[in-house]
CSV table of N, CA and C in Angstrom, one decimal:
chain,number,residue,atom,x,y,z
A,123,MET,N,99.8,115.6,115.6
A,123,MET,CA,99.4,114.4,114.9
A,123,MET,C,98.3,114.6,113.9
A,124,GLY,N,97.4,115.6,114.1
A,124,GLY,CA,96.4,115.9,113.2
A,124,GLY,C,95.3,114.9,113.2
A,125,CYS,N,94.3,115.1,112.3
A,125,CYS,CA,93.2,114.2,112.1
A,125,CYS,C,92.5,114.5,110.8
A,126,PRO,N,91.7,113.6,110.3
A,126,PRO,CA,91.0,113.8,109.0
A,126,PRO,C,90.0,114.9,109.2
A,127,ALA,N,89.6,115.5,108.0
A,127,ALA,CA,88.6,116.6,108.0
A,127,ALA,C,88.0,116.6,106.6
A,128,ASN,N,86.8,117.0,106.5
A,128,ASN,CA,86.1,117.0,105.2
A,128,ASN,C,86.4,118.2,104.4
A,129,ASP,N,86.7,119.4,105.0
A,129,ASP,CA,87.0,120.6,104.3
A,129,ASP,C,88.5,120.8,104.1
A,130,VAL,N,88.9,121.2,102.9
A,130,VAL,CA,90.3,121.3,102.6
A,130,VAL,C,91.0,122.3,103.5
A,131,GLN,N,90.4,123.5,103.8
A,131,GLN,CA,91.0,124.5,104.6
A,131,GLN,C,91.1,123.9,106.1
A,132,GLU,N,90.1,123.2,106.5
A,132,GLU,CA,90.2,122.7,107.9
A,132,GLU,C,91.3,121.6,107.9
A,133,LEU,N,91.4,120.8,106.9
A,133,LEU,CA,92.4,119.7,106.8
A,133,LEU,C,93.8,120.4,106.9
A,134,ASN,N,94.0,121.5,106.2
A,134,ASN,CA,95.3,122.2,106.2
A,134,ASN,C,95.6,122.8,107.6
A,135,SER,N,94.6,123.4,108.2
A,135,SER,CA,94.8,124.1,109.5
A,135,SER,C,95.0,123.1,110.6
A,136,ILE,N,94.5,121.9,110.5
A,136,ILE,CA,94.6,120.9,111.5
A,136,ILE,C,95.9,120.1,111.4
A,137,ASN,N,96.4,119.9,110.1
A,137,ASN,CA,97.5,119.1,109.9
A,137,ASN,C,98.7,119.8,109.4
A,138,LYS,N,98.6,120.6,108.4
A,138,LYS,CA,99.8,121.3,107.8
A,138,LYS,C,100.3,122.4,108.6
A,139,LEU,N,99.4,123.3,109.1
A,139,LEU,CA,99.8,124.4,109.9
A,139,LEU,C,100.7,124.1,111.1
A,140,PRO,N,100.3,123.1,111.9
A,140,PRO,CA,101.1,122.7,113.0
A,140,PRO,C,102.5,122.2,112.6
A,141,ALA,N,102.5,121.4,111.5
A,141,ALA,CA,103.8,120.9,111.0
A,141,ALA,C,104.7,122.1,110.5
A,142,GLN,N,104.1,123.1,109.9
A,142,GLN,CA,104.9,124.3,109.5
A,142,GLN,C,105.4,125.0,110.7
A,143,THR,N,104.6,125.1,111.7
A,143,THR,CA,105.0,125.8,112.9
A,143,THR,C,106.2,125.0,113.6
A,144,MET,N,106.1,123.7,113.6
A,144,MET,CA,107.1,122.8,114.2
A,144,MET,C,108.4,123.0,113.4
A,145,LEU,N,108.3,123.1,112.0
A,145,LEU,CA,109.5,123.3,111.2
A,145,LEU,C,110.1,124.6,111.5
A,146,LYS,N,109.3,125.7,111.6
A,146,LYS,CA,109.9,127.0,111.9
A,146,LYS,C,110.6,127.0,113.3
A,147,ILE,N,110.0,126.4,114.3
A,147,ILE,CA,110.7,126.3,115.6
A,147,ILE,C,112.0,125.6,115.5
A,148,ALA,N,112.0,124.4,114.8
A,148,ALA,CA,113.2,123.6,114.6
A,148,ALA,C,114.2,124.4,113.8
A,149,THR,N,113.8,125.1,112.8
A,149,THR,CA,114.8,125.9,112.0
A,149,THR,C,115.4,127.0,112.9
A,150,ASP,N,114.5,127.7,113.6
A,150,ASP,CA,115.0,128.9,114.5
A,150,ASP,C,116.0,128.4,115.5
A,151,HIS,N,115.8,127.2,116.0
A,151,HIS,CA,116.6,126.7,117.1
A,151,HIS,C,117.7,125.7,116.6
A,152,GLN,N,117.8,125.6,115.3
A,152,GLN,CA,118.8,124.8,114.6
A,152,GLN,C,118.8,123.3,115.1
A,153,VAL,N,117.6,122.8,115.1
A,153,VAL,CA,117.4,121.4,115.6
A,153,VAL,C,118.0,120.5,114.5
A,154,LYS,N,118.7,119.4,114.9
A,154,LYS,CA,119.3,118.5,113.9
A,154,LYS,C,118.3,117.5,113.4
A,155,ALA,N,117.4,117.1,114.2
A,155,ALA,CA,116.4,116.0,113.9
A,155,ALA,C,115.1,116.2,114.7
A,156,MET,N,114.1,115.8,114.1
A,156,MET,CA,112.8,115.8,114.8
A,156,MET,C,111.9,114.7,114.3
A,157,GLY,N,110.8,114.4,115.0
A,157,GLY,CA,110.0,113.3,114.6
A,157,GLY,C,108.6,113.8,114.2
A,158,PHE,N,107.9,112.9,113.5
A,158,PHE,CA,106.6,113.2,113.0
A,158,PHE,C,105.8,111.9,112.9
A,159,ILE,N,104.6,111.9,113.3
A,159,ILE,CA,103.7,110.7,113.2
A,159,ILE,C,103.0,110.7,111.8
A,160,GLY,N,103.4,109.8,111.0
A,160,GLY,CA,102.7,109.7,109.6
A,160,GLY,C,101.5,108.9,109.8
A,161,GLY,N,100.7,108.8,108.7
A,161,GLY,CA,99.5,108.1,108.8
A,161,GLY,C,99.3,107.3,107.5
A,162,ILE,N,98.9,106.0,107.7
A,162,ILE,CA,98.6,105.2,106.5
A,162,ILE,C,97.1,104.7,106.5
A,163,LEU,N,96.5,105.0,107.6
A,163,LEU,CA,95.0,104.7,107.8
A,163,LEU,C,94.2,105.9,107.8
A,164,GLY,N,93.1,105.9,107.1
A,164,GLY,CA,92.2,107.0,107.1
A,164,GLY,C,91.8,107.4,105.7
A,165,PRO,N,91.0,108.4,105.6
A,165,PRO,CA,90.6,108.9,104.3
A,165,PRO,C,91.8,109.3,103.4
A,166,LYS,N,91.7,109.2,102.1
A,166,LYS,CA,92.7,109.5,101.2
A,166,LYS,C,93.3,110.9,101.3
A,167,SER,N,92.4,111.9,101.6
A,167,SER,CA,92.9,113.2,101.8
A,167,SER,C,93.8,113.4,103.0
A,168,PHE,N,93.5,112.6,104.0
A,168,PHE,CA,94.3,112.6,105.3
A,168,PHE,C,95.7,112.0,105.0
A,169,THR,N,95.7,110.8,104.4
A,169,THR,CA,97.0,110.1,104.2
A,169,THR,C,97.8,110.9,103.2
A,170,THR,N,97.2,111.6,102.2
A,170,THR,CA,97.9,112.4,101.2
A,170,THR,C,98.6,113.6,101.9
A,171,ILE,N,97.8,114.3,102.7
A,171,ILE,CA,98.4,115.5,103.4
A,171,ILE,C,99.5,115.1,104.3
A,172,LYS,N,99.4,113.9,105.0
A,172,LYS,CA,100.5,113.4,105.9
A,172,LYS,C,101.7,113.1,105.1
A,173,SER,N,101.5,112.5,103.9
A,173,SER,CA,102.7,112.2,103.0
A,173,SER,C,103.3,113.5,102.5
A,174,GLU,N,102.5,114.5,102.2
A,174,GLU,CA,103.1,115.8,101.8
A,174,GLU,C,103.9,116.5,102.9
A,175,ILE,N,103.4,116.4,104.1
A,175,ILE,CA,104.0,117.0,105.2
A,175,ILE,C,105.4,116.3,105.5
A,176,ILE,N,105.4,115.0,105.4
A,176,ILE,CA,106.6,114.2,105.6
A,176,ILE,C,107.6,114.6,104.6
A,177,GLN,N,107.2,114.8,103.3
A,177,GLN,CA,108.2,115.2,102.3
A,177,GLN,C,108.7,116.6,102.5
A,178,MET,N,107.8,117.5,103.0
A,178,MET,CA,108.2,118.9,103.3
A,178,MET,C,109.3,118.9,104.4
A,179,LEU,N,109.1,118.1,105.5
A,179,LEU,CA,110.0,118.0,106.6
A,179,LEU,C,111.3,117.4,106.2
A,180,GLN,N,111.2,116.3,105.4
A,180,GLN,CA,112.5,115.7,105.0
A,180,GLN,C,113.4,116.6,104.2
A,181,LYS,N,112.8,117.5,103.5
A,181,LYS,CA,113.6,118.4,102.7
A,181,LYS,C,114.4,119.4,103.6
A,182,LYS,N,113.8,119.7,104.7
A,182,LYS,CA,114.3,120.8,105.5
A,182,LYS,C,115.2,120.4,106.7
A,183,VAL,N,114.9,119.3,107.3
A,183,VAL,CA,115.6,118.8,108.5
A,183,VAL,C,115.8,117.3,108.4
A,184,GLN,N,116.9,116.8,108.9
A,184,GLN,CA,117.2,115.4,109.0
A,184,GLN,C,116.0,114.8,109.7
A,185,PHE,N,115.3,113.8,109.1
A,185,PHE,CA,114.1,113.3,109.6
A,185,PHE,C,114.3,111.9,110.1
A,186,ARG,N,113.9,111.6,111.3
A,186,ARG,CA,114.0,110.2,111.9
A,186,ARG,C,112.7,109.6,112.1
A,187,TRP,N,112.5,108.4,111.7
A,187,TRP,CA,111.2,107.6,111.8
A,187,TRP,C,111.2,107.0,113.2
């Protein structure tokens, strides 16, 4: 799920790294669909990185809301 952070590196390690790991596991196991909790509330940096993660996942695996 992740959380907001003030530092860009911390924001990436808390939010983007787990999503990339989830994507690798899904790809390795040929998962057809997976879920992800997006965010519309919080600091702009947090909502932006959530949006970027969703776009990344949508490109790789069928994504269900």
